[in-house]
CSV table of C-alpha atoms in Angstrom, one decimal:
chain,number,residue,atom,x,y,z
J,1,UNK,CA,51.9,127.8,42.7
J,2,UNK,CA,50.4,124.4,41.9
J,3,UNK,CA,53.2,122.4,40.2
J,4,UNK,CA,51.2,119.3,39.1
J,5,UNK,CA,48.3,120.1,36.8
J,6,UNK,CA,45.8,117.4,35.7
J,7,UNK,CA,45.5,117.5,31.9
J,8,UNK,CA,42.4,116.3,30.0
J,9,UNK,CA,42.3,115.4,26.3
J,10,UNK,CA,39.0,115.7,24.5
J,11,UNK,CA,38.1,115.2,20.8
J,12,UNK,CA,36.4,118.6,20.3
J,13,UNK,CA,34.7,119.5,23.6
J,14,UNK,CA,37.4,120.9,25.9
J,15,UNK,CA,36.0,124.4,26.2
J,16,UNK,CA,32.4,123.2,26.5
J,17,UNK,CA,33.4,120.7,29.2
J,18,UNK,CA,35.5,123.2,31.2
J,19,UNK,CA,32.6,125.8,31.1
J,20,UNK,CA,30.2,123.2,32.5
J,21,UNK,CA,32.6,122.1,35.2
J,22,UNK,CA,33.4,125.6,36.5
J,23,UNK,CA,29.6,126.3,36.8
J,24,UNK,CA,29.3,123.5,39.3
J,25,UNK,CA,31.9,124.4,42.0
J,26,UNK,CA,32.7,127.4,44.1
J,27,UNK,CA,36.1,129.0,43.6
J,28,UNK,CA,36.2,128.0,40.0
J,29,UNK,CA,36.9,129.9,36.8
J,30,UNK,CA,38.2,129.8,33.2
J,31,UNK,CA,41.8,131.2,33.3
J,32,UNK,CA,42.6,131.3,29.6
J,33,UNK,CA,41.8,129.8,26.2
J,34,UNK,CA,44.6,129.5,23.5
J,35,UNK,CA,44.4,128.2,20.0
J,36,UNK,CA,47.5,126.5,18.5
J,37,UNK,CA,47.7,126.2,14.8
J,38,UNK,CA,49.7,123.8,12.7
J,39,UNK,CA,49.7,120.8,15.0
J,40,UNK,CA,49.3,117.2,13.8
J,41,UNK,CA,45.6,117.5,15.0
J,42,UNK,CA,45.2,120.7,13.1
J,43,UNK,CA,44.0,123.8,15.0
J,44,UNK,CA,43.6,122.9,18.7
J,45,UNK,CA,42.1,124.8,21.6
J,46,UNK,CA,43.8,124.6,25.0
J,47,UNK,CA,41.9,125.6,28.1
J,48,UNK,CA,43.3,126.5,31.6
J,49,UNK,CA,40.8,126.5,34.4
J,50,UNK,CA,40.3,126.1,38.1
J,51,UNK,CA,37.8,123.8,39.9
J,52,UNK,CA,37.4,124.4,43.6
J,53,UNK,CA,40.8,126.1,43.7
J,54,UNK,CA,42.6,123.3,41.8
J,55,UNK,CA,44.1,124.1,38.4
J,56,UNK,CA,43.3,122.0,35.4
J,57,UNK,CA,44.2,122.1,31.7
J,58,UNK,CA,42.3,120.6,28.8
J,59,UNK,CA,42.8,120.3,25.1
J,60,UNK,CA,40.6,119.6,22.0
J,61,UNK,CA,43.0,117.6,19.8
J,62,UNK,CA,41.0,115.0,18.0
J,63,UNK,CA,39.8,111.4,18.7
J,64,UNK,CA,43.1,109.8,19.4
J,65,UNK,CA,42.7,109.1,23.1
J,66,UNK,CA,39.6,108.6,25.2
J,67,UNK,CA,39.0,109.3,28.9
J,68,UNK,CA,38.1,106.3,30.9
J,69,UNK,CA,37.7,104.9,34.5
J,70,UNK,CA,41.5,104.4,35.1
J,71,UNK,CA,41.6,108.0,36.3
J,72,UNK,CA,38.6,109.7,37.9
J,73,UNK,CA,38.1,112.8,39.9
J,74,UNK,CA,37.1,112.1,43.5
J,75,UNK,CA,35.0,114.9,44.9
J,76,UNK,CA,34.6,115.2,48.7
J,77,UNK,CA,31.2,116.7,49.5
J,78,UNK,CA,30.0,118.3,52.7
J,79,UNK,CA,26.5,117.1,52.5
J,80,UNK,CA,24.2,114.4,50.9
J,81,UNK,CA,22.5,117.3,49.1
J,82,UNK,CA,25.8,118.3,47.4
J,83,UNK,CA,26.4,114.8,46.2
J,84,UNK,CA,22.9,114.7,44.7
J,85,UNK,CA,23.3,118.1,43.1
J,86,UNK,CA,26.6,117.3,41.4
J,87,UNK,CA,25.3,113.9,40.3
J,88,UNK,CA,22.2,115.4,38.8
J,89,UNK,CA,24.2,118.2,37.0
J,90,UNK,CA,26.4,115.6,35.3
J,91,UNK,CA,23.9,112.8,34.7
J,92,UNK,CA,22.6,113.9,31.3
J,93,UNK,CA,24.2,111.7,28.7
J,94,UNK,CA,26.4,110.1,31.4
J,95,UNK,CA,27.3,106.4,32.0
J,96,UNK,CA,26.7,105.2,35.5
J,97,UNK,CA,29.5,103.0,37.0
J,98,UNK,CA,28.2,102.9,40.6
J,99,UNK,CA,24.6,104.1,41.2
J,100,UNK,CA,23.8,106.9,43.6
J,101,UNK,CA,23.1,105.5,47.1
J,102,UNK,CA,24.5,104.5,50.4
J,103,UNK,CA,27.6,102.3,50.6
J,104,UNK,CA,29.6,100.8,53.5
J,105,UNK,CA,32.3,103.5,53.0
J,106,UNK,CA,29.9,106.5,52.5
J,107,UNK,CA,26.4,107.5,53.4
J,108,UNK,CA,26.0,109.0,49.9
J,109,UNK,CA,28.2,108.1,46.9
J,110,UNK,CA,28.0,107.8,43.1
J,111,UNK,CA,30.4,107.1,40.2
J,112,UNK,CA,29.7,108.2,36.7
J,113,UNK,CA,31.4,109.1,33.4
J,114,UNK,CA,29.9,112.4,32.1
J,115,UNK,CA,28.9,113.0,28.5
J,116,UNK,CA,32.4,114.1,27.7
J,117,UNK,CA,33.9,110.9,29.1
J,118,UNK,CA,35.4,112.2,32.3
J,119,UNK,CA,34.9,110.0,35.3
J,120,UNK,CA,33.7,111.5,38.6
J,121,UNK,CA,33.3,109.9,42.0
J,122,UNK,CA,31.1,111.9,44.5
J,123,UNK,CA,31.3,111.0,48.1
J,124,UNK,CA,29.8,112.5,51.3
J,125,UNK,CA,32.4,112.7,54.0
J,126,UNK,CA,31.5,114.0,57.5
J,127,UNK,CA,34.3,116.5,58.1
J,128,UNK,CA,34.7,120.3,58.5
J,129,UNK,CA,38.2,120.2,56.9
J,130,UNK,CA,38.6,119.4,53.2
J,131,UNK,CA,42.2,120.3,52.2
J,132,UNK,CA,41.6,119.5,48.5
J,133,UNK,CA,38.0,119.0,47.4
J,134,UNK,CA,38.8,117.4,44.0
J,135,UNK,CA,41.5,114.7,43.9
J,136,UNK,CA,42.7,112.5,41.0
J,137,UNK,CA,42.0,108.8,41.7
J,138,UNK,CA,44.3,106.3,40.0
J,139,UNK,CA,42.8,102.8,39.5
J,140,UNK,CA,45.6,100.2,38.9
J,141,UNK,CA,44.3,97.4,36.7
J,142,UNK,CA,45.4,94.7,34.3
J,143,UNK,CA,49.2,94.2,34.3
J,144,UNK,CA,49.6,96.9,37.0
J,145,UNK,CA,46.9,95.6,39.3
J,146,UNK,CA,48.5,95.2,42.7
J,147,UNK,CA,51.1,97.9,42.1
J,148,UNK,CA,49.3,100.9,43.5
J,149,UNK,CA,51.5,100.8,46.6
J,150,UNK,CA,54.6,100.3,44.6
J,151,UNK,CA,53.7,103.3,42.3
J,152,UNK,CA,53.1,105.6,45.3
J,153,UNK,CA,56.4,104.6,46.8
J,154,UNK,CA,58.1,105.4,43.4
J,155,UNK,CA,56.4,108.8,43.0
J,156,UNK,CA,57.3,109.7,46.6
J,157,UNK,CA,61.0,109.0,45.7
J,158,UNK,CA,60.7,111.2,42.6
J,159,UNK,CA,58.9,114.3,44.0
J,160,UNK,CA,60.6,116.1,46.8
J,161,UNK,CA,58.7,116.7,50.0
J,162,UNK,CA,56.1,114.0,49.3
J,163,UNK,CA,53.7,113.3,52.2
J,164,UNK,CA,52.2,109.8,52.5
J,165,UNK,CA,48.6,109.6,53.8
J,166,UNK,CA,46.1,107.0,54.8
J,167,UNK,CA,46.4,103.5,53.4
J,168,UNK,CA,43.8,100.7,53.6
J,169,UNK,CA,44.3,97.1,52.3
J,170,UNK,CA,41.8,94.6,50.9
J,171,UNK,CA,40.8,92.1,53.5
J,172,UNK,CA,41.4,88.4,52.7
J,173,UNK,CA,38.8,87.4,50.1
J,174,UNK,CA,37.5,90.9,49.6
J,175,UNK,CA,39.0,91.5,46.2
J,176,UNK,CA,38.1,89.1,43.4
J,177,UNK,CA,41.6,89.2,42.0
J,178,UNK,CA,44.4,88.0,44.2
J,179,UNK,CA,46.8,90.6,42.8
J,180,UNK,CA,44.8,93.5,44.3
J,181,UNK,CA,46.3,94.7,47.6
J,182,UNK,CA,45.3,98.3,48.3
J,183,UNK,CA,41.6,99.4,48.2
J,184,UNK,CA,42.4,103.0,49.1
J,185,UNK,CA,45.5,105.1,49.6
J,186,UNK,CA,46.5,108.8,49.7
J,187,UNK,CA,49.7,110.6,48.7
J,188,UNK,CA,50.6,114.3,48.4
J,189,UNK,CA,53.1,115.2,45.7
J,190,UNK,CA,54.3,118.8,45.5
J,191,UNK,CA,51.3,119.9,47.5
J,192,UNK,CA,48.8,118.1,45.2
J,193,UNK,CA,46.8,115.2,46.7
J,194,UNK,CA,46.3,111.9,44.9
J,195,UNK,CA,44.3,108.8,45.6
J,196,UNK,CA,45.2,105.3,44.3
J,197,UNK,CA,43.8,101.8,44.6
J,198,UNK,CA,44.1,98.4,43.0
J,199,UNK,CA,41.2,97.2,40.9
J,200,UNK,CA,39.4,94.6,42.9
J,201,UNK,CA,38.4,92.7,39.7
J,202,UNK,CA,41.9,92.9,38.3
J,203,UNK,CA,40.8,93.8,34.8
J,204,UNK,CA,39.8,97.3,33.9
J,205,UNK,CA,40.6,100.3,31.7
J,206,UNK,CA,44.3,101.1,31.2
J,207,UNK,CA,46.0,104.4,31.8
J,208,UNK,CA,46.3,106.4,28.6
J,209,UNK,CA,47.2,109.9,27.3
J,210,UNK,CA,43.7,111.2,27.7
J,211,UNK,CA,44.4,111.9,31.3
J,212,UNK,CA,47.9,113.0,32.0
J,213,UNK,CA,49.7,115.2,34.6
J,214,UNK,CA,51.7,118.3,33.7
J,215,UNK,CA,54.7,119.0,35.9
J,216,UNK,CA,55.6,122.7,35.8
J,217,UNK,CA,59.4,123.2,36.0
J,218,UNK,CA,61.2,126.4,36.8
J,219,UNK,CA,64.3,125.7,34.8
J,220,UNK,CA,66.0,123.1,32.5
J,221,UNK,CA,67.6,121.4,35.4
J,222,UNK,CA,64.1,120.5,36.8
J,223,UNK,CA,63.0,119.3,33.3
J,224,UNK,CA,66.0,117.1,33.0
J,225,UNK,CA,65.5,115.7,36.5
J,226,UNK,CA,61.9,114.7,36.1
J,227,UNK,CA,62.5,113.4,32.6
J,228,UNK,CA,65.3,111.1,33.7
J,229,UNK,CA,63.3,109.9,36.7
J,230,UNK,CA,59.9,109.3,35.1
J,231,UNK,CA,60.4,108.3,31.5
J,232,UNK,CA,60.4,104.5,30.9
J,233,UNK,CA,58.8,104.2,27.5
J,234,UNK,CA,61.0,105.7,24.8
J,235,UNK,CA,58.4,105.5,22.0
J,236,UNK,CA,56.0,107.6,24.2
J,237,UNK,CA,58.5,110.5,24.4
J,238,UNK,CA,57.1,113.4,22.3
J,239,UNK,CA,56.6,117.1,22.8
J,240,UNK,CA,57.4,116.9,26.5
J,241,UNK,CA,55.2,113.8,27.0
J,242,UNK,CA,56.4,110.6,28.6
J,243,UNK,CA,55.2,107.4,30.2
J,244,UNK,CA,56.3,106.1,33.6
J,245,UNK,CA,56.8,102.4,34.6
J,246,UNK,CA,53.1,102.0,35.4
J,247,UNK,CA,51.8,103.5,32.2
J,248,UNK,CA,50.8,106.9,33.5
J,249,UNK,CA,51.4,109.8,31.2
J,250,UNK,CA,53.2,112.9,32.3
J,251,UNK,CA,54.0,116.2,30.6
J,252,UNK,CA,57.3,117.8,31.8
J,253,UNK,CA,57.0,121.5,30.8
J,254,UNK,CA,58.4,125.0,31.6
J,255,UNK,CA,56.2,126.7,34.2
J,256,UNK,CA,55.7,129.8,32.0
J,257,UNK,CA,55.1,127.9,28.7
J,258,UNK,CA,51.3,128.2,28.8
J,259,UNK,CA,51.4,132.0,29.6
J,260,UNK,CA,54.0,132.6,26.9
J,261,UNK,CA,51.9,130.8,24.3
J,262,UNK,CA,48.8,132.7,25.4
J,263,UNK,CA,50.6,136.1,25.2
J,264,UNK,CA,52.5,135.4,22.0
J,265,UNK,CA,51.8,137.0,18.7
J,266,UNK,CA,50.5,134.6,16.0
J,267,UNK,CA,53.9,134.5,14.5
J,268,UNK,CA,55.6,133.7,17.8
J,269,UNK,CA,53.1,131.1,18.7
J,270,UNK,CA,53.6,129.4,15.3
J,271,UNK,CA,57.4,129.3,15.8
J,272,UNK,CA,57.1,127.9,19.3
J,273,UNK,CA,54.6,125.3,18.2
J,274,UNK,CA,56.8,124.2,15.4
J,275,UNK,CA,59.8,124.0,17.8
J,276,UNK,CA,58.1,121.9,20.5
J,277,UNK,CA,56.5,119.6,18.1
J,278,UNK,CA,60.0,118.5,16.9
J,279,UNK,CA,61.2,117.8,20.5
J,280,UNK,CA,61.0,114.9,22.8
J,281,UNK,CA,62.2,116.4,26.1
J,282,UNK,CA,61.5,120.2,26.0
J,283,UNK,CA,64.5,122.5,25.6
J,284,UNK,CA,63.8,125.9,27.3
J,285,UNK,CA,66.6,127.7,25.5
J,286,UNK,CA,65.4,126.5,22.1
J,287,UNK,CA,61.8,127.4,22.8
J,288,UNK,CA,62.9,130.9,23.9
J,289,UNK,CA,65.0,131.2,20.7
J,290,UNK,CA,61.9,130.2,18.7
J,291,UNK,CA,59.7,132.7,20.5
J,292,UNK,CA,62.1,135.6,19.8
J,293,UNK,CA,62.8,134.5,16.2
């Protein structure tokens, strides 16, 4: 089971965005759509889906947070034609960050923000083996520029069995900001691959709640562990959400919570929603008590 789930926050378009994304990749599907009532954002839709075998979650919960370039999805493509196809499919209404073309690091590459705000990087990589086609890419900018390596070391200390991958540093004078150190690095956390880099210009979009990561926990002990290790911003603690020392948002949740909410009666779902909205760190026993009434 995938234990770290990328979570996307949209104003109103979560289901529309998810349906578009699953149409573009093989081994992709909508898993479930659930409506939660009585939240601070009113009625909200949550969507669980798979893209190229990787699980994602999305929510339509109002215009409180906006996706940006701090976290993008890096897609490794098997051909130039695949890069072109995906770029064309997401280009309508998109914002171009790096135009489609050849670069020193890839024969075919592009970076855009689609019409829903989600950032995508498409790159052609000559290989027969792609372990994880879609990987979150963390871009460390502003006050955390230069801390990509420190962050990956921290995450490796938190998540058991982490596997470090390739690391490449900026050459002298290559980055315009002296704080920037790493221009590409890889890390596998709980079997999920991440990419990170320092922003070469130093200034850029900050991490925010629009792109967070859900950690699925099998018991209260795991919830307590990750909460203690990751939470560094007390005012960000709400409904299982927290922020780590680098400003990245995480949701520490029971592994069966999504399925329980989806399968619950309207009355059970209302009680569970009311219960978790009042919590900071989630309490599995209290949520179960609320479900059972």
